[in-house]
Amino acid sequence: MASELLRIKKRKETRQEMISLYEKSDQVLLIHYSCESFYDIKDGRTPRVTSIAVRNLKTAQTESFSVHKIAERSDISINDIPARYDELEKKMLEEFFEFIKYRQTFHFVHWNMRDGAYGFSAIEHRFQALGGDPYKIQDDKKTDLARALISLFGRQYVGHSKAGRFLAIVELNKITDKDALTGKEEADAFEAGEYVQLHRSTLRKIDCMSNIFERTIDGSLITNASWQDQYGIHPKALIEYVRDHWLWSVVVIIAIVSGLVGKIAGLF
């Protein structure tokens, strides 16, 4: 029972956090990035970053930072990128952190960007390894959309396919995923020097993230979660469900009123 009550509390807190972010959506940025596969690196170094996309939740305006765009501005051909990758990557990350530096009050919504293999700290470390001085986003300004969905709908809200939960929930909701690559496809694209393809995948995925966020808020997100997955079986869960679904509240009120009317009529 204690665990169910904690789950109810966590769900309520997550829901309130999501609503709060939506209410100040002009100050919320969705962020996603692509990088070299961290599974294939044998020397222990941090994966090279290929592209980063940042999208304003309200306006949908998107800023993107990519190695191939830096190369184009520097008059360096795609074929010459591998030989000058560190130089181009450092310049890209300089621009990214300069962008972040002037948005200290903004909140960042991401998908599993939580550790040194793939996350904010991985990008920061990569910039440091290249001789840069990164601006660090405070943890209280970060929200993991992946964890939020688990909190709201339970761990079984979508199948854990080879492509991962992200593309699985995108497919379940029939969200356009053109150009979005799986982790394996991104790794292959990096090895093949398909930097433009990686950039397109990053942009598409951040568009999908925005779609998922908005559907979560308006209640239209389709999941595989059962009622019990979401609310548990404790009586408090029923109260939580009724509060979240106003139509059921109306039904309950009508039933109560109808019952009272019936009792009164029986007295005459």
CSV table of C-alpha atoms in Angstrom, one decimal:
chain,number,residue,atom,x,y,z
A,1,MET,CA,0.0,0.0,0.0
A,2,ALA,CA,2.8,2.4,0.9
A,3,SER,CA,4.4,2.0,-2.6
A,4,GLU,CA,1.1,2.7,-4.3
A,5,LEU,CA,0.6,5.8,-2.2
A,6,LEU,CA,4.1,6.9,-3.2
A,7,ARG,CA,3.3,6.2,-6.8
A,8,ILE,CA,0.1,8.3,-6.6
A,9,LYS,CA,2.1,11.2,-5.0
A,10,LYS,CA,4.9,10.9,-7.7
A,11,ARG,CA,2.3,10.9,-10.5
A,12,LYS,CA,0.6,14.0,-9.1
A,13,GLU,CA,3.9,15.8,-8.7
A,14,THR,CA,4.9,14.9,-12.3
A,15,ARG,CA,1.6,16.0,-13.7
A,16,GLN,CA,1.8,19.3,-11.9
A,17,GLU,CA,5.4,19.8,-13.2
A,18,MET,CA,4.3,19.1,-16.8
A,19,ILE,CA,1.4,21.6,-16.5
A,20,SER,CA,3.7,24.2,-15.0
A,21,LEU,CA,6.1,23.9,-17.9
A,22,TYR,CA,3.3,24.1,-20.4
A,23,GLU,CA,2.0,27.3,-18.7
A,24,LYS,CA,5.4,29.0,-19.2
A,25,SER,CA,6.1,27.3,-22.5
A,26,ASP,CA,7.8,30.4,-23.9
A,27,GLN,CA,10.5,29.7,-21.3
A,28,VAL,CA,10.9,26.0,-22.1
A,29,LEU,CA,13.3,24.5,-24.5
A,30,LEU,CA,13.2,20.9,-25.8
A,31,ILE,CA,16.7,19.6,-26.5
A,32,HIS,CA,18.1,16.5,-28.3
A,33,TYR,CA,21.4,15.6,-29.9
A,34,SER,CA,23.1,12.9,-31.9
A,35,CYS,CA,26.6,11.5,-31.4
A,36,GLU,CA,29.0,8.8,-32.1
A,37,SER,CA,27.9,5.4,-30.8
A,38,PHE,CA,29.1,5.1,-27.2
A,39,TYR,CA,28.9,1.3,-27.4
A,40,ASP,CA,31.6,1.0,-30.1
A,41,ILE,CA,34.2,3.2,-28.4
A,42,LYS,CA,37.1,1.1,-27.2
A,43,ASP,CA,39.5,3.7,-25.7
A,44,GLY,CA,37.1,5.0,-23.1
A,45,ARG,CA,36.7,8.5,-24.5
A,46,THR,CA,33.5,10.5,-24.6
A,47,PRO,CA,31.5,10.0,-27.9
A,48,ARG,CA,31.9,12.8,-30.4
A,49,VAL,CA,28.9,15.1,-30.8
A,50,THR,CA,27.5,15.5,-34.3
A,51,SER,CA,24.5,17.7,-33.9
A,52,ILE,CA,22.3,19.4,-31.3
A,53,ALA,CA,18.8,20.8,-31.7
A,54,VAL,CA,16.9,23.1,-29.3
A,55,ARG,CA,13.3,24.0,-29.8
A,56,ASN,CA,11.1,26.5,-28.0
A,57,LEU,CA,8.0,24.7,-26.7
A,58,LYS,CA,5.6,27.6,-27.4
A,59,THR,CA,6.9,29.1,-30.7
A,60,ALA,CA,8.4,25.9,-32.2
A,61,GLN,CA,11.4,28.0,-33.3
A,62,THR,CA,14.4,25.7,-33.5
A,63,GLU,CA,18.1,26.4,-33.2
A,64,SER,CA,20.4,23.7,-34.5
A,65,PHE,CA,24.1,23.2,-34.1
A,66,SER,CA,25.9,20.7,-36.3
A,67,VAL,CA,29.4,19.7,-37.5
A,68,HIS,CA,28.4,19.8,-41.2
A,69,LYS,CA,27.0,23.3,-40.9
A,70,ILE,CA,30.2,24.6,-39.3
A,71,ALA,CA,32.2,22.9,-42.1
A,72,GLU,CA,30.1,24.5,-44.7
A,73,ARG,CA,30.6,28.0,-43.2
A,74,SER,CA,34.3,27.3,-43.0
A,75,ASP,CA,34.4,26.2,-46.7
A,76,ILE,CA,35.4,22.6,-45.7
A,77,SER,CA,34.0,19.8,-47.8
A,78,ILE,CA,32.0,16.9,-46.3
A,79,ASN,CA,34.8,14.5,-47.2
A,80,ASP,CA,37.4,16.5,-45.2
A,81,ILE,CA,35.3,16.6,-42.0
A,82,PRO,CA,36.8,13.4,-40.4
A,83,ALA,CA,40.3,14.8,-40.7
A,84,ARG,CA,39.3,18.1,-39.0
A,85,TYR,CA,36.5,16.7,-36.8
A,86,ASP,CA,37.8,17.9,-33.4
A,87,GLU,CA,38.3,21.5,-34.7
A,88,LEU,CA,34.8,21.6,-36.2
A,89,GLU,CA,33.2,19.9,-33.2
A,90,LYS,CA,34.8,22.4,-30.8
A,91,LYS,CA,33.5,25.4,-32.8
A,92,MET,CA,30.0,23.8,-32.9
A,93,LEU,CA,30.0,23.3,-29.1
A,94,GLU,CA,31.3,26.9,-28.6
A,95,GLU,CA,28.2,28.2,-30.4
A,96,PHE,CA,25.9,25.8,-28.5
A,97,PHE,CA,27.2,26.8,-25.0
A,98,GLU,CA,27.1,30.5,-26.0
A,99,PHE,CA,23.4,30.0,-26.9
A,100,ILE,CA,22.8,28.3,-23.5
A,101,LYS,CA,24.7,30.9,-21.6
A,102,TYR,CA,22.1,33.6,-22.4
A,103,ARG,CA,19.1,31.4,-21.4
A,104,GLN,CA,19.8,30.8,-17.7
A,105,THR,CA,16.2,31.1,-16.7
A,106,PHE,CA,14.9,28.6,-19.3
A,107,HIS,CA,13.9,25.1,-18.5
A,108,PHE,CA,15.2,22.2,-20.6
A,109,VAL,CA,13.1,19.1,-21.5
A,110,HIS,CA,15.0,16.1,-22.8
A,111,TRP,CA,14.8,12.4,-23.4
A,112,ASN,CA,17.2,10.3,-21.3
A,113,MET,CA,20.0,12.8,-21.3
A,114,ARG,CA,21.1,11.8,-17.8
A,115,ASP,CA,24.7,10.6,-17.6
A,116,GLY,CA,28.2,10.7,-18.9
A,117,ALA,CA,27.6,8.3,-21.8
A,118,TYR,CA,24.7,10.3,-23.2
A,119,GLY,CA,23.5,13.5,-21.6
A,120,PHE,CA,24.3,17.1,-20.6
A,121,SER,CA,27.4,16.0,-18.7
A,122,ALA,CA,28.6,14.1,-21.8
A,123,ILE,CA,28.4,17.2,-23.9
A,124,GLU,CA,30.1,19.3,-21.2
A,125,HIS,CA,32.9,16.8,-20.9
A,126,ARG,CA,33.4,16.5,-24.6
A,127,PHE,CA,33.8,20.3,-24.8
A,128,GLN,CA,36.2,20.3,-21.9
A,129,ALA,CA,38.2,17.5,-23.6
A,130,LEU,CA,38.5,19.8,-26.7
A,131,GLY,CA,39.8,22.6,-24.5
A,132,GLY,CA,36.5,24.5,-24.0
A,133,ASP,CA,34.8,25.9,-20.9
A,134,PRO,CA,31.2,24.8,-20.9
A,135,TYR,CA,28.3,26.6,-19.3
A,136,LYS,CA,26.5,24.1,-17.1
A,137,ILE,CA,22.7,24.0,-16.9
A,138,GLN,CA,21.5,23.5,-13.3
A,139,ASP,CA,19.8,20.2,-12.6
A,140,ASP,CA,16.6,21.9,-11.3
A,141,LYS,CA,16.2,23.3,-14.9
A,142,LYS,CA,16.1,19.9,-16.5
A,143,THR,CA,13.1,17.6,-17.0
A,144,ASP,CA,13.4,14.1,-18.4
A,145,LEU,CA,10.3,13.4,-20.5
A,146,ALA,CA,11.1,9.7,-20.7
A,147,ARG,CA,11.0,9.4,-16.9
A,148,ALA,CA,7.9,11.6,-16.7
A,149,LEU,CA,5.9,9.2,-19.0
A,150,ILE,CA,6.9,6.3,-16.7
A,151,SER,CA,5.8,8.2,-13.7
A,152,LEU,CA,2.4,9.1,-15.3
A,153,PHE,CA,1.6,5.8,-17.1
A,154,GLY,CA,3.8,3.1,-15.5
A,155,ARG,CA,6.7,1.2,-17.0
A,156,GLN,CA,4.5,-0.8,-19.4
A,157,TYR,CA,3.1,2.3,-21.1
A,158,VAL,CA,4.7,1.2,-24.4
A,159,GLY,CA,6.6,-1.9,-25.6
A,160,HIS,CA,10.4,-1.8,-25.2
A,161,SER,CA,11.3,-2.6,-28.8
A,162,LYS,CA,14.8,-2.7,-30.3
A,163,ALA,CA,14.3,0.9,-31.4
A,164,GLY,CA,13.6,1.9,-27.8
A,165,ARG,CA,10.6,3.4,-26.1
A,166,PHE,CA,10.9,6.7,-27.9
A,167,LEU,CA,10.3,5.5,-31.4
A,168,ALA,CA,7.8,2.9,-30.0
A,169,ILE,CA,5.6,5.6,-28.5
A,170,VAL,CA,6.0,7.7,-31.7
A,171,GLU,CA,4.8,4.8,-33.8
A,172,LEU,CA,1.9,3.9,-31.5
A,173,ASN,CA,0.6,7.5,-31.8
A,174,LYS,CA,1.2,7.6,-35.5
A,175,ILE,CA,3.5,10.7,-35.2
A,176,THR,CA,5.4,11.4,-38.3
A,177,ASP,CA,8.9,9.9,-37.9
A,178,LYS,CA,10.4,10.6,-41.4
A,179,ASP,CA,14.2,10.9,-41.1
A,180,ALA,CA,14.3,9.6,-37.5
A,181,LEU,CA,17.0,7.0,-37.0
A,182,THR,CA,17.3,4.2,-34.5
A,183,GLY,CA,20.4,4.1,-32.3
A,184,LYS,CA,22.0,1.5,-34.6
A,185,GLU,CA,21.2,3.5,-37.7
A,186,GLU,CA,22.7,6.6,-36.1
A,187,ALA,CA,25.9,4.7,-35.3
A,188,ASP,CA,26.1,3.5,-38.8
A,189,ALA,CA,25.4,6.9,-40.2
A,190,PHE,CA,28.3,8.4,-38.1
A,191,GLU,CA,30.7,5.7,-39.3
A,192,ALA,CA,29.7,6.4,-42.9
A,193,GLY,CA,30.1,10.2,-42.5
A,194,GLU,CA,26.4,10.8,-43.1
A,195,TYR,CA,26.4,14.0,-40.9
A,196,VAL,CA,23.4,15.6,-42.7
A,197,GLN,CA,21.3,12.5,-42.2
A,198,LEU,CA,22.2,12.6,-38.5
A,199,HIS,CA,21.2,16.2,-38.3
A,200,ARG,CA,17.8,15.5,-39.9
A,201,SER,CA,17.2,12.7,-37.5
A,202,THR,CA,17.9,15.0,-34.5
A,203,LEU,CA,15.5,17.6,-35.9
A,204,ARG,CA,12.8,15.1,-36.5
A,205,LYS,CA,13.2,13.6,-33.0
A,206,ILE,CA,12.9,16.9,-31.3
A,207,ASP,CA,9.7,17.6,-33.3
A,208,CYS,CA,8.4,14.2,-32.1
A,209,MET,CA,9.3,15.1,-28.5
A,210,SER,CA,7.2,18.3,-28.8
A,211,ASN,CA,4.3,16.3,-30.1
A,212,ILE,CA,4.6,13.8,-27.2
A,213,PHE,CA,4.7,16.6,-24.6
A,214,GLU,CA,1.7,18.3,-26.0
A,215,ARG,CA,-0.4,15.1,-26.3
A,216,THR,CA,0.5,14.3,-22.7
A,217,ILE,CA,-0.8,17.6,-21.5
A,218,ASP,CA,-4.1,17.5,-23.4
A,219,GLY,CA,-4.7,13.8,-22.6
A,220,SER,CA,-4.6,12.5,-26.1
A,221,LEU,CA,-1.4,10.5,-25.9
A,222,ILE,CA,-2.1,6.8,-26.7
A,223,THR,CA,-0.3,4.3,-24.5
A,224,ASN,CA,-0.6,0.6,-23.6
A,225,ALA,CA,-1.0,1.4,-19.9
A,226,SER,CA,-3.9,-0.1,-18.2
A,227,TRP,CA,-6.0,1.7,-15.5
A,228,GLN,CA,-4.1,-0.3,-12.8
A,229,ASP,CA,-0.7,0.5,-14.4
A,230,GLN,CA,-1.5,4.2,-14.0
A,231,TYR,CA,-3.3,4.4,-10.7
A,232,GLY,CA,-2.8,1.2,-8.8
A,233,ILE,CA,-5.7,-0.4,-6.8
A,234,HIS,CA,-5.7,1.7,-3.6
A,235,PRO,CA,-8.9,3.6,-2.9
A,236,LYS,CA,-6.9,6.9,-3.1
A,237,ALA,CA,-6.1,5.9,-6.7
A,238,LEU,CA,-9.8,6.0,-7.5
A,239,ILE,CA,-10.1,9.5,-6.0
A,240,GLU,CA,-7.1,10.6,-8.1
A,241,TYR,CA,-8.7,9.2,-11.2
A,242,VAL,CA,-12.0,11.0,-10.6
A,243,ARG,CA,-10.1,14.2,-10.1
A,244,ASP,CA,-8.2,13.8,-13.3
A,245,HIS,CA,-11.3,12.9,-15.4
A,246,TRP,CA,-14.0,15.5,-14.9
A,247,LEU,CA,-16.5,13.5,-16.8
A,248,TRP,CA,-16.5,10.8,-14.2
A,249,SER,CA,-16.9,13.4,-11.6
A,250,VAL,CA,-20.1,14.6,-13.3
A,251,VAL,CA,-21.3,11.0,-13.5
A,252,VAL,CA,-20.7,10.5,-9.8
A,253,ILE,CA,-22.5,13.7,-9.0
A,254,ILE,CA,-25.5,12.8,-11.2
A,255,ALA,CA,-25.7,9.4,-9.6
A,256,ILE,CA,-25.7,10.9,-6.1
A,257,VAL,CA,-28.3,13.5,-7.0
A,258,SER,CA,-30.5,10.9,-8.7
A,259,GLY,CA,-30.2,8.7,-5.6
A,260,LEU,CA,-31.3,11.5,-3.3
A,261,VAL,CA,-34.2,12.4,-5.6
A,262,GLY,CA,-35.4,8.8,-5.6
A,263,LYS,CA,-35.3,8.7,-1.8
A,264,ILE,CA,-37.2,11.9,-1.5
A,265,ALA,CA,-39.8,10.7,-4.0
A,266,GLY,CA,-40.2,7.5,-2.0
A,267,LEU,CA,-41.3,9.5,1.0
A,268,PHE,CA,-44.4,10.8,-0.8
